[in-house]
Amino acid sequence: MAPRLQLEKAAWRWAETVRPEEVSQEHIETAYRIWLEPCIRGVCRRNCKGNPNCLVGIGEHIWLGEIDENSFHNIDDPNCERRKKNSFVGLTNLGATCYVNTFLQVWFLNLELRQALYLCPSTCSDYVLGDGIQEEKDYEPQTICEHLQYLFALLQNSNRRYIDPSGFVKALGLDTGQQQDAQEFSKLFMSLLEDTLSKQKNPDVRNIVQQQFCGEYAYVTVCNQCGRESKLLSKFYELELNIQGHKQLTDCISEFLKEEKLEGDNRYFCENCQSKQNATRKIRLLSLPCTLNLQLMRFVFDRQTGHKKKLNTYIGFSEILDMEPYVEHKGGSYVYELSAVLIHRGVSAYSGHYIAHVKDPQSGEWYKFNDEDIEKMEGKKLQLGIEEDLAEPSKSQTRKPKCGKGTHCSRNAYMLVYRLQTQEKPNTTVQVPAFLQELVDRDNSKFEEWCIEMAEMRKQSVDKGKAKHEEVKELYQRLPAGAEPYEFVSLEWLQKWLDESTPTKPIDNHACLCSHDKLHPDKISIMKRISEYAADIFYSRYGGGPRLTVKALCKECVVERCRVLRLKNQLNEDYKTVNNLLKAAVKGNDGFWVGKSSLRSWRQLALEQLDEQDGDAEQSNGKMNGSTLNKDESKEERKEEEELNFNEDILCPHGELCISENERRLVSKEAWSKLQQYFPKAPEFPSYKECCSQCKILEREGEENEALHKMIANEQKTSLPNLFQDKNRPCLSNWPEDTDVLYIVSQFFVEEWRKFVRKPTRCSPVSSVGNSALLCPHGGLMFTFASMTKEDSKLIALIWPSEWQMIQKLFVVDHVIKIMRIEVGDVNPSETQYISEPKLCPECREGLLCQQQRDLREYTQATIYVHKVVDNKKVMKDSAPELNVSSSETEEDKEEAKPDGEKDPDFNQIMHAFSVAPFDQNLSIDGKILSDDCATLGTLGVIPESVILLKADEPIADYAAMDDVMQVCMPEEGFKGTGLLGH
């Protein structure tokens, strides 16, 4: 049973028979006694709800018994952030930069590249003064090479378990929140690095990228007629291998080098034969680099969806790769050893996670680099290229093929790195230059200082926890009050005192006070009764207040509660009495007017009012539970109270008795007396009370106005019957023969006049004809005769001469506008001309046309239709019959960001509706091709309700040709705007 219900049914049971003025101290103690039932510690398993004596389950369990020191703090051991012996340093993932981290680790373990970068000159010399580095100034690399130098030096000699590459990422201008194409990043960065190093004087530095990664092949075309060979030499930094339809890496290489026949329309023009001839074309590998990067093309373009997709094909590869069969010049050393496998975990090309399996060139052991975490791969863990997909059910995974010794299979590897085998042992003496080592030492010093600081904080937390433990053990046993003097303390404060995660604040009992600044009887449920001994210690150590002893029990609140409860108990009897009194007829002038709505809900209103009075003990003078009410909230509450006030439903706007007798009822004096007991402030209206005199006057005036409006409407409708019903109206396109003059008024006047005639009691009469809206500032007409017969016909209404005479009598006309027909010429049939009065203003007419065109081209959320042309016939697709788009921005909108939902048109919607990729879409309107991707709809002449024709190109069956189309029509723009494209 809820505490409040217990209070009313048990503690306040005596209040039904005791008058408020008779409440004694004994009654007050009785009101609180229900909460002072004893709670035997050990019997309760949880805190007894609402019992101030129960001190079980308030948070003490975490302090009882033996406690582990680690529970006193939430600070991790700083040594967990320390680099382990003979391990590598990880890299922080800044959000979506795992693809950058994998390549940094692969490049770092290329010892030749690392050594060459260390030899690059650095501006760090300007940063070093005298015997060391300026302590007050942080080192900021200025170039990409300096960033790499510093990163590699930290990866080599840092004491940290992982380091932050944000400086390097920021220097490249990469978006840390967007996952990018790792293969494209590799290509662009190698190109940037090569371009940067090409300016170095040291040849070992200048040529390191070419020496390590650059190979050469030739596109060779052989004419079948004369046998002439045509070669096109090209350098490469990685071989891009198609994996679709293949199971082994060697098959992918063979397809890359396979011979292609050039026949039919694809014949080759031979310069020797001076004609197109059948020919063969293939790639010949001329030279291979020391580090051979093999890109497995896992991410391909899907023409059906217009997006990339990932191929989850298993590809087998060996740890030793003999490339001699594939090169043109035999006899060299072309045996390669696997040194790294770069992996993409995930089923989508646009999400997932990048990691790397890399071989330590010095120890020959394999490691898994996963951002901050680095794990040695040995034993069963040595499964190169094997990583579970993210967010893919195991049932949908293809079974892994069996692999022999020295071979591996992977469905997630997207790049394989092979190193040329040599008889020489790898160089193990890659030394960090002195200036870089000094920077690393300084960073290591900062790290050590941080470790000491964290360890000290942990120690302080442990010391505080131990002290708190002793305090709780000492005081918790002394908390129960028993028969000794006691005080009340907030349960919330006690729980926070026992909470190890929050510092203990001063005691705050204000939330438990009533408006008399004493203990509220209803707040006992959120208090705890503790011994005076424990209270003295709490207040001396933590302060706060006010202290609540037995004298803090509030007599005023008990008396008020007694009164309210008595009224609530009496309400049921009074409700029956009032209902019986309402059945009797009212005699003479002894009755009182009561609102019917108030009578229907008076019992509920009385209950709510009593609850509000009961709640007034918790709030007074803007106070509620010790806090100040918001002004707006107070106003809102007052407004609600006003809406609920009894008998105010029969008040008129002037505060008097309303004139409508349908909304009120006459009740007897006895019934009103009973109602007044609950609503003493309700407005009182005896039966002899007159209705509001002002409302009577307004009612009479309203009736007179309605009658006048009806008379005016009837007169105008009778005078202009055709204008009201729109019958027999004149038309410019079919000029009536029985007249040579027609008058013009604005259509707005006609519509407003018709509204008044239809509903004269709800609308005001129309008194004037505002034709100035049809004229320019110079007084000239804004419409031509031709436009008034077509697009501008909706703006004007034509008037017969007889109607015009009546309009001039009934309304005030500001400007007379008429169209006249005249016959000119002496030859039969004579030529007919139409002239207006006033005449057309050409300049303003031209300005109006320009504005109309601009309005047509500046719109939002308009409907544009797209029709697909199939066999020169228009076909409307049911799945997407229309395109809701926004067009050109106004000059004002260009400076402000558009809200969500108001974007420029995305014609990828067409792709999904008609299954036509963007580069296969040929769009046109009125014979004009829409080819400018940067243009807005307005500049292209596409206005609301326009129809765009779509003609789709036929799909290309040849995959090689499809790849060419991809490269031309779907360029990768993921790194657009970054430093990778700046060189």
mmCIF file of C-alpha atoms in Angstrom, residues 158-348:
data_model
loop_
_atom_site.group_PDB
_atom_site.id
_atom_site.type_symbol
_atom_site.label_atom_id
_atom_site.label_comp_id
_atom_site.label_asym_id
_atom_site.label_seq_id
_atom_site.Cartn_x
_atom_site.Cartn_y
_atom_site.Cartn_z
ATOM 1 C CA SER A 158 57.663 5.833 -27.129
ATOM 2 C CA ASN A 159 56.872 4.497 -23.672
ATOM 3 C CA ARG A 160 53.140 4.777 -24.376
ATOM 4 C CA ARG A 161 51.001 1.815 -25.365
ATOM 5 C CA TYR A 162 49.511 3.911 -28.157
ATOM 6 C CA ILE A 163 50.008 7.402 -29.554
ATOM 7 C CA ASP A 164 47.762 10.036 -31.083
ATOM 8 C CA PRO A 165 48.116 10.634 -34.868
ATOM 9 C CA SER A 166 45.760 13.638 -34.894
ATOM 10 C CA GLY A 167 48.496 16.038 -36.047
ATOM 11 C CA PHE A 168 49.204 13.912 -39.112
ATOM 12 C CA VAL A 169 45.481 13.459 -39.893
ATOM 13 C CA LYS A 170 44.815 17.166 -39.431
ATOM 14 C CA ALA A 171 47.744 18.085 -41.699
ATOM 15 C CA LEU A 172 46.150 15.991 -44.456
ATOM 16 C CA GLY A 173 42.763 17.633 -43.881
ATOM 17 C CA LEU A 174 40.978 14.290 -43.408
ATOM 18 C CA ASP A 175 37.465 14.082 -41.979
ATOM 19 C CA THR A 176 37.806 11.970 -38.829
ATOM 20 C CA GLY A 177 34.099 11.150 -38.816
ATOM 21 C CA GLN A 178 33.882 9.729 -42.342
ATOM 22 C CA GLN A 179 35.080 6.291 -43.414
ATOM 23 C CA GLN A 180 37.078 6.554 -46.635
ATOM 24 C CA ASP A 181 38.375 4.194 -49.314
ATOM 25 C CA ALA A 182 41.615 2.752 -47.931
ATOM 26 C CA GLN A 183 42.972 1.814 -51.366
ATOM 27 C CA GLU A 184 42.454 5.317 -52.664
ATOM 28 C CA PHE A 185 44.115 6.753 -49.574
ATOM 29 C CA SER A 186 47.166 4.548 -50.177
ATOM 30 C CA LYS A 187 47.508 5.676 -53.797
ATOM 31 C CA LEU A 188 47.038 9.368 -53.080
ATOM 32 C CA PHE A 189 49.390 9.441 -50.111
ATOM 33 C CA MET A 190 52.160 7.585 -51.962
ATOM 34 C CA SER A 191 51.815 10.095 -54.785
ATOM 35 C CA LEU A 192 51.951 12.988 -52.307
ATOM 36 C CA LEU A 193 54.979 11.513 -50.524
ATOM 37 C CA GLU A 194 56.821 10.902 -53.765
ATOM 38 C CA ASP A 195 56.161 14.447 -54.911
ATOM 39 C CA THR A 196 57.362 15.810 -51.548
ATOM 40 C CA LEU A 197 60.551 13.732 -51.437
ATOM 41 C CA SER A 198 61.425 14.517 -55.042
ATOM 42 C CA LYS A 199 62.672 17.927 -53.876
ATOM 43 C CA GLN A 200 65.290 16.389 -51.550
ATOM 44 C CA LYS A 201 68.988 16.521 -52.502
ATOM 45 C CA ASN A 202 69.910 13.156 -50.989
ATOM 46 C CA PRO A 203 69.230 10.494 -53.672
ATOM 47 C CA ASP A 204 68.560 7.840 -51.007
ATOM 48 C CA VAL A 205 65.718 10.019 -49.794
ATOM 49 C CA ARG A 206 64.595 11.398 -53.133
ATOM 50 C CA ASN A 207 64.181 7.979 -54.788
ATOM 51 C CA ILE A 208 62.962 5.899 -51.840
ATOM 52 C CA VAL A 209 59.324 5.668 -53.023
ATOM 53 C CA GLN A 210 60.375 4.547 -56.528
ATOM 54 C CA GLN A 211 62.932 2.097 -55.156
ATOM 55 C CA GLN A 212 60.487 0.512 -52.727
ATOM 56 C CA PHE A 213 57.134 0.601 -54.487
ATOM 57 C CA CYS A 214 57.531 1.540 -58.172
ATOM 58 C CA GLY A 215 57.498 -1.046 -60.953
ATOM 59 C CA GLU A 216 57.016 -0.794 -64.696
ATOM 60 C CA TYR A 217 54.831 -2.534 -67.210
ATOM 61 C CA ALA A 218 53.940 -2.001 -70.843
ATOM 62 C CA TYR A 219 50.651 -2.109 -72.716
ATOM 63 C CA VAL A 220 51.655 -4.123 -75.818
ATOM 64 C CA THR A 221 49.436 -4.240 -78.900
ATOM 65 C CA VAL A 222 50.409 -6.667 -81.715
ATOM 66 C CA CYS A 223 48.876 -6.344 -85.190
ATOM 67 C CA ASN A 224 47.703 -9.726 -86.476
ATOM 68 C CA GLN A 225 48.319 -8.637 -90.101
ATOM 69 C CA CYS A 226 51.908 -7.390 -90.019
ATOM 70 C CA GLY A 227 53.048 -8.424 -86.550
ATOM 71 C CA ARG A 228 54.051 -4.887 -85.566
ATOM 72 C CA GLU A 229 54.250 -4.279 -81.799
ATOM 73 C CA SER A 230 53.153 -1.025 -80.196
ATOM 74 C CA LYS A 231 54.272 -0.410 -76.621
ATOM 75 C CA LEU A 232 53.004 2.082 -74.072
ATOM 76 C CA LEU A 233 55.210 2.154 -70.974
ATOM 77 C CA SER A 234 53.662 2.896 -67.608
ATOM 78 C CA LYS A 235 54.804 2.930 -63.988
ATOM 79 C CA PHE A 236 52.765 1.334 -61.218
ATOM 80 C CA TYR A 237 52.835 1.409 -57.422
ATOM 81 C CA GLU A 238 50.360 -1.409 -56.955
ATOM 82 C CA LEU A 239 48.739 -4.008 -59.197
ATOM 83 C CA GLU A 240 44.942 -3.860 -59.139
ATOM 84 C CA LEU A 241 43.657 -7.423 -59.413
ATOM 85 C CA ASN A 242 40.095 -8.434 -60.195
ATOM 86 C CA ILE A 243 38.995 -11.187 -57.794
ATOM 87 C CA GLN A 244 35.503 -11.801 -59.178
ATOM 88 C CA GLY A 245 35.270 -15.406 -60.346
ATOM 89 C CA HIS A 246 38.678 -16.417 -58.933
ATOM 90 C CA LYS A 247 39.775 -18.462 -55.940
ATOM 91 C CA GLN A 248 43.566 -18.065 -56.010
ATOM 92 C CA LEU A 249 45.839 -15.042 -56.121
ATOM 93 C CA THR A 250 47.804 -16.524 -59.032
ATOM 94 C CA ASP A 251 44.580 -16.717 -61.090
ATOM 95 C CA CYS A 252 43.979 -13.018 -60.434
ATOM 96 C CA ILE A 253 47.512 -12.155 -61.620
ATOM 97 C CA SER A 254 47.080 -14.312 -64.735
ATOM 98 C CA GLU A 255 43.831 -12.529 -65.620
ATOM 99 C CA PHE A 256 45.556 -9.157 -65.148
ATOM 100 C CA LEU A 257 48.180 -10.187 -67.727
ATOM 101 C CA LYS A 258 45.877 -12.146 -70.061
ATOM 102 C CA GLU A 259 45.768 -11.425 -73.761
ATOM 103 C CA GLU A 260 42.810 -9.457 -75.130
ATOM 104 C CA LYS A 261 41.574 -9.774 -78.744
ATOM 105 C CA LEU A 262 40.734 -6.572 -80.594
ATOM 106 C CA GLU A 263 38.244 -7.488 -83.310
ATOM 107 C CA GLY A 264 35.168 -6.151 -85.068
ATOM 108 C CA ASP A 265 34.256 -2.603 -84.011
ATOM 109 C CA ASN A 266 37.092 -2.735 -81.501
ATOM 110 C CA ARG A 267 39.828 -3.293 -84.113
ATOM 111 C CA TYR A 268 43.167 -1.584 -83.739
ATOM 112 C CA PHE A 269 44.461 1.049 -86.198
ATOM 113 C CA CYS A 270 47.906 -0.151 -87.273
ATOM 114 C CA GLU A 271 50.241 2.649 -88.345
ATOM 115 C CA ASN A 272 52.255 0.184 -90.393
ATOM 116 C CA CYS A 273 49.223 -1.121 -92.297
ATOM 117 C CA GLN A 274 47.533 2.299 -92.223
ATOM 118 C CA SER A 275 44.201 0.604 -91.568
ATOM 119 C CA LYS A 276 42.204 -1.028 -88.826
ATOM 120 C CA GLN A 277 43.307 -4.582 -88.208
ATOM 121 C CA ASN A 278 42.553 -7.401 -85.806
ATOM 122 C CA ALA A 279 45.091 -7.335 -82.996
ATOM 123 C CA THR A 280 45.943 -8.667 -79.552
ATOM 124 C CA ARG A 281 46.687 -6.583 -76.477
ATOM 125 C CA LYS A 282 48.200 -7.539 -73.146
ATOM 126 C CA ILE A 283 50.241 -6.214 -70.251
ATOM 127 C CA ARG A 284 53.895 -7.186 -69.862
ATOM 128 C CA LEU A 285 55.627 -6.762 -66.543
ATOM 129 C CA LEU A 286 59.034 -5.189 -67.216
ATOM 130 C CA SER A 287 60.304 -4.641 -63.655
ATOM 131 C CA LEU A 288 59.043 -5.257 -60.144
ATOM 132 C CA PRO A 289 59.653 -3.188 -56.980
ATOM 133 C CA CYS A 290 61.152 -4.350 -53.695
ATOM 134 C CA THR A 291 57.752 -4.013 -52.060
ATOM 135 C CA LEU A 292 54.969 -5.405 -54.226
ATOM 136 C CA ASN A 293 51.514 -4.097 -53.313
ATOM 137 C CA LEU A 294 48.679 -6.234 -54.694
ATOM 138 C CA GLN A 295 45.293 -4.505 -54.463
ATOM 139 C CA LEU A 296 42.433 -7.008 -54.411
ATOM 140 C CA MET A 297 39.449 -5.229 -55.942
ATOM 141 C CA ARG A 298 36.878 -6.118 -53.278
ATOM 142 C CA PHE A 299 34.922 -2.911 -53.690
ATOM 143 C CA VAL A 300 33.173 -2.782 -57.065
ATOM 144 C CA PHE A 301 30.490 -0.572 -58.565
ATOM 145 C CA ASP A 302 26.987 -2.051 -58.778
ATOM 146 C CA ARG A 303 25.159 -0.631 -61.791
ATOM 147 C CA GLN A 304 21.767 -1.689 -60.445
ATOM 148 C CA THR A 305 22.033 0.387 -57.273
ATOM 149 C CA GLY A 306 24.523 3.023 -58.416
ATOM 150 C CA HIS A 307 26.691 2.369 -55.342
ATOM 151 C CA LYS A 308 29.747 0.381 -54.372
ATOM 152 C CA LYS A 309 29.424 -3.101 -52.945
ATOM 153 C CA LYS A 310 31.860 -5.459 -51.291
ATOM 154 C CA LEU A 311 32.765 -8.855 -52.773
ATOM 155 C CA ASN A 312 33.089 -11.427 -50.006
ATOM 156 C CA THR A 313 34.911 -13.924 -52.225
ATOM 157 C CA TYR A 314 37.491 -16.150 -50.567
ATOM 158 C CA ILE A 315 40.930 -15.687 -52.142
ATOM 159 C CA GLY A 316 43.815 -18.048 -51.439
ATOM 160 C CA PHE A 317 47.381 -16.715 -51.304
ATOM 161 C CA SER A 318 50.723 -18.185 -50.313
ATOM 162 C CA GLU A 319 53.418 -16.833 -48.032
ATOM 163 C CA ILE A 320 55.960 -17.240 -50.867
ATOM 164 C CA LEU A 321 55.106 -15.789 -54.296
ATOM 165 C CA ASP A 322 57.280 -16.486 -57.320
ATOM 166 C CA MET A 323 56.689 -13.713 -59.871
ATOM 167 C CA GLU A 324 59.248 -14.943 -62.444
ATOM 168 C CA PRO A 325 56.613 -16.653 -64.654
ATOM 169 C CA TYR A 326 54.849 -13.307 -64.997
ATOM 170 C CA VAL A 327 57.743 -10.986 -65.912
ATOM 171 C CA GLU A 328 59.113 -10.487 -69.397
ATOM 172 C CA HIS A 329 62.824 -10.679 -68.518
ATOM 173 C CA LYS A 330 63.615 -14.032 -66.926
ATOM 174 C CA GLY A 331 66.580 -14.978 -64.811
ATOM 175 C CA GLY A 332 66.306 -12.332 -62.130
ATOM 176 C CA SER A 333 65.371 -12.649 -58.469
ATOM 177 C CA TYR A 334 61.588 -12.459 -58.355
ATOM 178 C CA VAL A 335 60.708 -14.530 -55.268
ATOM 179 C CA TYR A 336 58.610 -12.540 -52.805
ATOM 180 C CA GLU A 337 57.715 -13.152 -49.191
ATOM 181 C CA LEU A 338 54.399 -12.068 -47.663
ATOM 182 C CA SER A 339 54.912 -9.170 -45.249
ATOM 183 C CA ALA A 340 51.458 -7.690 -44.640
ATOM 184 C CA VAL A 341 47.748 -8.395 -45.126
ATOM 185 C CA LEU A 342 45.382 -5.429 -44.916
ATOM 186 C CA ILE A 343 41.850 -6.410 -43.948
ATOM 187 C CA HIS A 344 38.396 -4.840 -44.103
ATOM 188 C CA ARG A 345 35.910 -6.228 -41.578
ATOM 189 C CA GLY A 346 32.277 -5.678 -42.523
ATOM 190 C CA VAL A 347 29.734 -6.510 -45.189
ATOM 191 C CA SER A 348 29.279 -2.996 -46.599
#
